Amino acid sequence: MKLIFLGPPGAGKGTQAALVSEKLRIPTISTGDMLRAAVKEGTELGKKAKALIDAGQLVPDEVIIPMVAERVSQPDCREGFILDGVPRTIAQAQALEDTGIHFDHVISIEVSDDEVARRIMGRRVCLDCGATYHVEVQPPTKEGICDRCGSELVQRKDDTEETIRSRLAVYHKETEPLKAFYDQRGLLRRIENTGSIESVDRAILSVLGV
């Protein structure tokens, strides 16, 4: 099963994608994780991406699309995969189709802007292993310390309210039109993320028929 997870930043795409990935035994492909790895390694791509990410801007298609196409061609994607964070524009969606990448379902996780801001400002991440927590909803066992590897948890520089509002404006302008794009293809599945993590996961699995 080949899936896309859509939604504004902080909607819970990564969390829900991980749960569905485990259930279906298919990999989650997060462009954010791939880009952050490049930033951490200090590659030329990473340096360019960091400046854009810190400003709440999108990474160019000529970087994203080939990176995704290469990733989904790997052996672990033969039985399917989940895309998290791409496509973000109609142009990207069309480019994926043009490269022969097609999907079975597109999950749109619906969350209000105010709720997004509250969620993101409470988010904490481990820069060492990439684990994500939330000070209210999903806190670590020990405050400020990653449960997985014991490293310090931090707030990302792009998780400030000013940057969040900027990213939301970009989302509404550039990414939200994808819902109509995939709805026209009969692929869109809307999920309200207003309950617990578990209830949203059940709703997603239900629309997928698993």
CSV table of C-alpha atoms in Angstrom, one decimal:
chain,number,residue,atom,x,y,z
A,1,MET,CA,0.0,0.0,0.0
A,2,LYS,CA,1.4,3.4,-1.1
A,3,LEU,CA,0.3,6.3,1.1
A,4,ILE,CA,0.7,10.0,1.5
A,5,PHE,CA,0.1,11.8,4.8
A,6,LEU,CA,-1.0,15.5,4.4
A,7,GLY,CA,-1.7,18.1,7.0
A,8,PRO,CA,-0.3,21.3,8.4
A,9,PRO,CA,3.0,21.3,10.4
A,10,GLY,CA,2.4,19.8,13.8
A,11,ALA,CA,-0.8,18.0,12.8
A,12,GLY,CA,0.6,14.6,13.9
A,13,LYS,CA,1.6,13.3,10.5
A,14,GLY,CA,4.9,11.8,11.7
A,15,THR,CA,3.3,10.1,14.7
A,16,GLN,CA,0.4,8.6,12.8
A,17,ALA,CA,2.6,7.6,9.9
A,18,ALA,CA,4.9,5.7,12.3
A,19,LEU,CA,1.9,3.8,13.8
A,20,VAL,CA,0.5,2.9,10.3
A,21,SER,CA,4.0,1.9,9.1
A,22,GLU,CA,4.4,-0.6,12.0
A,23,LYS,CA,0.9,-2.0,11.4
A,24,LEU,CA,1.4,-2.4,7.6
A,25,ARG,CA,5.1,-3.2,7.8
A,26,ILE,CA,6.1,-0.6,5.3
A,27,PRO,CA,8.7,2.2,5.7
A,28,THR,CA,7.8,5.8,6.4
A,29,ILE,CA,9.8,8.2,4.2
A,30,SER,CA,10.1,11.5,5.9
A,31,THR,CA,11.7,14.3,3.8
A,32,GLY,CA,12.1,16.2,7.1
A,33,ASP,CA,14.2,13.4,8.5
A,34,MET,CA,16.3,13.1,5.3
A,35,LEU,CA,16.9,16.9,5.3
A,36,ARG,CA,17.7,17.1,9.0
A,37,ALA,CA,20.3,14.3,8.5
A,38,ALA,CA,21.9,16.3,5.7
A,39,VAL,CA,21.9,19.4,8.0
A,40,LYS,CA,23.5,17.4,10.8
A,41,GLU,CA,26.2,16.0,8.5
A,42,GLY,CA,26.9,19.5,7.2
A,43,THR,CA,26.7,18.6,3.5
A,44,GLU,CA,26.2,21.3,0.9
A,45,LEU,CA,22.5,20.2,0.6
A,46,GLY,CA,22.3,20.4,4.4
A,47,LYS,CA,23.6,23.9,4.5
A,48,LYS,CA,21.1,25.1,1.9
A,49,ALA,CA,18.3,23.3,3.5
A,50,LYS,CA,19.0,24.7,7.0
A,51,ALA,CA,18.8,28.3,5.8
A,52,LEU,CA,15.4,27.5,4.2
A,53,ILE,CA,14.0,25.5,7.1
A,54,ASP,CA,15.0,28.1,9.7
A,55,ALA,CA,13.2,30.7,7.6
A,56,GLY,CA,10.1,28.5,7.4
A,57,GLN,CA,10.5,28.1,3.6
A,58,LEU,CA,10.2,25.1,1.3
A,59,VAL,CA,13.2,23.2,-0.1
A,60,PRO,CA,13.3,23.3,-3.9
A,61,ASP,CA,11.7,20.6,-6.0
A,62,GLU,CA,14.9,19.8,-7.9
A,63,VAL,CA,16.3,18.6,-4.6
A,64,ILE,CA,13.2,16.9,-3.1
A,65,ILE,CA,11.8,14.9,-6.0
A,66,PRO,CA,15.0,13.1,-7.1
A,67,MET,CA,15.7,12.3,-3.4
A,68,VAL,CA,12.2,10.8,-3.0
A,69,ALA,CA,12.3,8.9,-6.3
A,70,GLU,CA,15.7,7.3,-5.3
A,71,ARG,CA,14.4,6.4,-1.9
A,72,VAL,CA,11.1,4.6,-3.0
A,73,SER,CA,13.1,2.6,-5.6
A,74,GLN,CA,14.9,0.8,-2.8
A,75,PRO,CA,14.1,-2.9,-1.9
A,76,ASP,CA,12.3,-2.1,1.4
A,77,CYS,CA,9.6,-0.1,-0.5
A,78,ARG,CA,8.6,-3.0,-2.8
A,79,GLU,CA,5.5,-3.8,-0.7
A,80,GLY,CA,4.6,-0.1,-0.2
A,81,PHE,CA,5.6,3.0,1.7
A,82,ILE,CA,4.3,6.1,3.4
A,83,LEU,CA,5.4,9.6,2.3
A,84,ASP,CA,5.4,12.2,5.1
A,85,GLY,CA,6.2,15.8,4.2
A,86,VAL,CA,6.0,15.4,0.4
A,87,PRO,CA,4.4,16.4,-1.9
A,88,ARG,CA,3.9,19.9,-0.6
A,89,THR,CA,2.8,21.6,-3.8
A,90,ILE,CA,0.8,20.8,-6.9
A,91,ALA,CA,4.0,20.9,-8.9
A,92,GLN,CA,5.6,18.3,-6.7
A,93,ALA,CA,2.5,16.0,-6.8
A,94,GLN,CA,2.5,16.3,-10.6
A,95,ALA,CA,6.3,15.6,-10.7
A,96,LEU,CA,5.8,12.4,-8.6
A,97,GLU,CA,3.1,11.2,-11.1
A,98,ASP,CA,5.4,12.0,-14.0
A,99,THR,CA,8.1,9.9,-12.5
A,100,GLY,CA,5.7,7.0,-12.2
A,101,ILE,CA,5.0,7.2,-8.5
A,102,HIS,CA,1.3,6.6,-7.7
A,103,PHE,CA,-0.6,6.1,-4.5
A,104,ASP,CA,-3.5,4.1,-3.1
A,105,HIS,CA,-4.7,6.6,-0.4
A,106,VAL,CA,-3.9,10.2,0.7
A,107,ILE,CA,-4.6,10.8,4.4
A,108,SER,CA,-5.4,14.4,5.2
A,109,ILE,CA,-5.1,15.1,9.0
A,110,GLU,CA,-7.3,18.1,9.8
A,111,VAL,CA,-6.2,20.4,12.7
A,112,SER,CA,-6.9,24.1,13.3
A,113,ASP,CA,-4.1,26.7,13.2
A,114,ASP,CA,-4.4,27.6,16.9
A,115,GLU,CA,-4.1,24.0,17.8
A,116,VAL,CA,-1.1,23.6,15.5
A,117,ALA,CA,0.7,26.5,17.3
A,118,ARG,CA,0.0,25.1,20.7
A,119,ARG,CA,1.3,21.7,19.7
A,120,ILE,CA,4.5,22.8,18.0
A,121,MET,CA,5.6,25.2,20.7
A,122,GLY,CA,5.4,22.3,23.1
A,123,ARG,CA,7.4,20.0,20.9
A,124,ARG,CA,10.9,18.8,22.0
A,125,VAL,CA,13.3,16.7,19.9
A,126,CYS,CA,16.4,14.7,20.4
A,127,LEU,CA,19.1,16.0,18.1
A,128,ASP,CA,21.0,12.7,18.5
A,129,CYS,CA,18.4,10.0,17.6
A,130,GLY,CA,15.6,12.2,16.2
A,131,ALA,CA,12.9,11.1,18.8
A,132,THR,CA,10.1,13.6,19.2
A,133,TYR,CA,8.2,14.4,22.4
A,134,HIS,CA,5.6,17.0,23.6
A,135,VAL,CA,5.7,18.7,27.1
A,136,GLU,CA,2.0,18.1,27.5
A,137,VAL,CA,0.8,15.3,25.3
A,138,GLN,CA,3.8,13.0,25.1
A,139,PRO,CA,6.5,14.0,27.7
A,140,PRO,CA,9.6,12.0,28.2
A,141,THR,CA,9.9,9.9,31.4
A,142,LYS,CA,12.6,12.3,32.7
A,143,GLU,CA,12.1,16.0,31.9
A,144,GLY,CA,14.5,17.2,29.1
A,145,ILE,CA,16.0,13.7,28.5
A,146,CYS,CA,15.3,11.4,25.6
A,147,ASP,CA,13.9,8.0,26.7
A,148,ARG,CA,15.5,6.3,23.7
A,149,CYS,CA,19.1,7.3,24.0
A,150,GLY,CA,19.5,9.5,27.1
A,151,SER,CA,20.5,12.7,25.2
A,152,GLU,CA,19.2,16.2,25.9
A,153,LEU,CA,15.9,17.3,24.3
A,154,VAL,CA,15.7,20.7,22.7
A,155,GLN,CA,13.2,23.0,21.1
A,156,ARG,CA,13.9,23.4,17.4
A,157,LYS,CA,14.8,26.9,16.3
A,158,ASP,CA,11.9,26.8,13.8
A,159,ASP,CA,9.4,25.9,16.5
A,160,THR,CA,8.8,29.6,17.6
A,161,GLU,CA,5.4,31.1,17.2
A,162,GLU,CA,6.5,33.6,14.5
A,163,THR,CA,8.0,30.8,12.4
A,164,ILE,CA,5.0,28.6,12.9
A,165,ARG,CA,2.6,31.2,11.7
A,166,SER,CA,4.8,31.7,8.6
A,167,ARG,CA,4.9,28.0,7.9
A,168,LEU,CA,1.1,27.8,8.3
A,169,ALA,CA,0.7,30.6,5.8
A,170,VAL,CA,2.9,28.7,3.3
A,171,TYR,CA,0.9,25.5,4.0
A,172,HIS,CA,-2.5,27.2,3.3
A,173,LYS,CA,-1.1,28.8,0.1
A,174,GLU,CA,1.0,26.0,-1.3
A,175,THR,CA,0.0,22.6,0.2
A,176,GLU,CA,-3.7,22.8,1.1
A,177,PRO,CA,-4.6,22.8,-2.7
A,178,LEU,CA,-3.3,19.2,-2.8
A,179,LYS,CA,-6.5,18.1,-1.1
A,180,ALA,CA,-8.5,19.1,-4.1
A,181,PHE,CA,-5.8,17.6,-6.4
A,182,TYR,CA,-6.1,14.2,-4.8
A,183,ASP,CA,-9.8,14.4,-4.1
A,184,GLN,CA,-10.3,14.7,-7.9
A,185,ARG,CA,-8.4,11.4,-8.2
A,186,GLY,CA,-10.6,9.7,-5.6
A,187,LEU,CA,-7.7,9.2,-3.2
A,188,LEU,CA,-8.3,11.8,-0.4
A,189,ARG,CA,-9.3,10.5,3.1
A,190,ARG,CA,-10.0,13.3,5.7
A,191,ILE,CA,-9.2,12.5,9.4
A,192,GLU,CA,-10.0,14.9,12.2
A,193,ASN,CA,-7.1,14.9,14.7
A,194,THR,CA,-9.2,16.0,17.7
A,195,GLY,CA,-8.9,12.9,19.9
A,196,SER,CA,-6.2,10.7,21.3
A,197,ILE,CA,-3.3,9.4,19.3
A,198,GLU,CA,-4.8,5.9,19.5
A,199,SER,CA,-8.3,7.0,18.3
A,200,VAL,CA,-6.9,8.9,15.3
A,201,ASP,CA,-4.8,5.8,14.5
A,202,ARG,CA,-8.0,3.6,14.6
A,203,ALA,CA,-9.8,6.1,12.3
A,204,ILE,CA,-6.9,6.0,9.8
A,205,LEU,CA,-6.8,2.2,9.8
A,206,SER,CA,-10.5,2.1,9.3
A,207,VAL,CA,-10.5,4.2,6.1
A,208,LEU,CA,-7.6,2.0,4.8
A,209,GLY,CA,-9.6,-1.1,5.4
A,210,VAL,CA,-7.1,-2.8,7.7
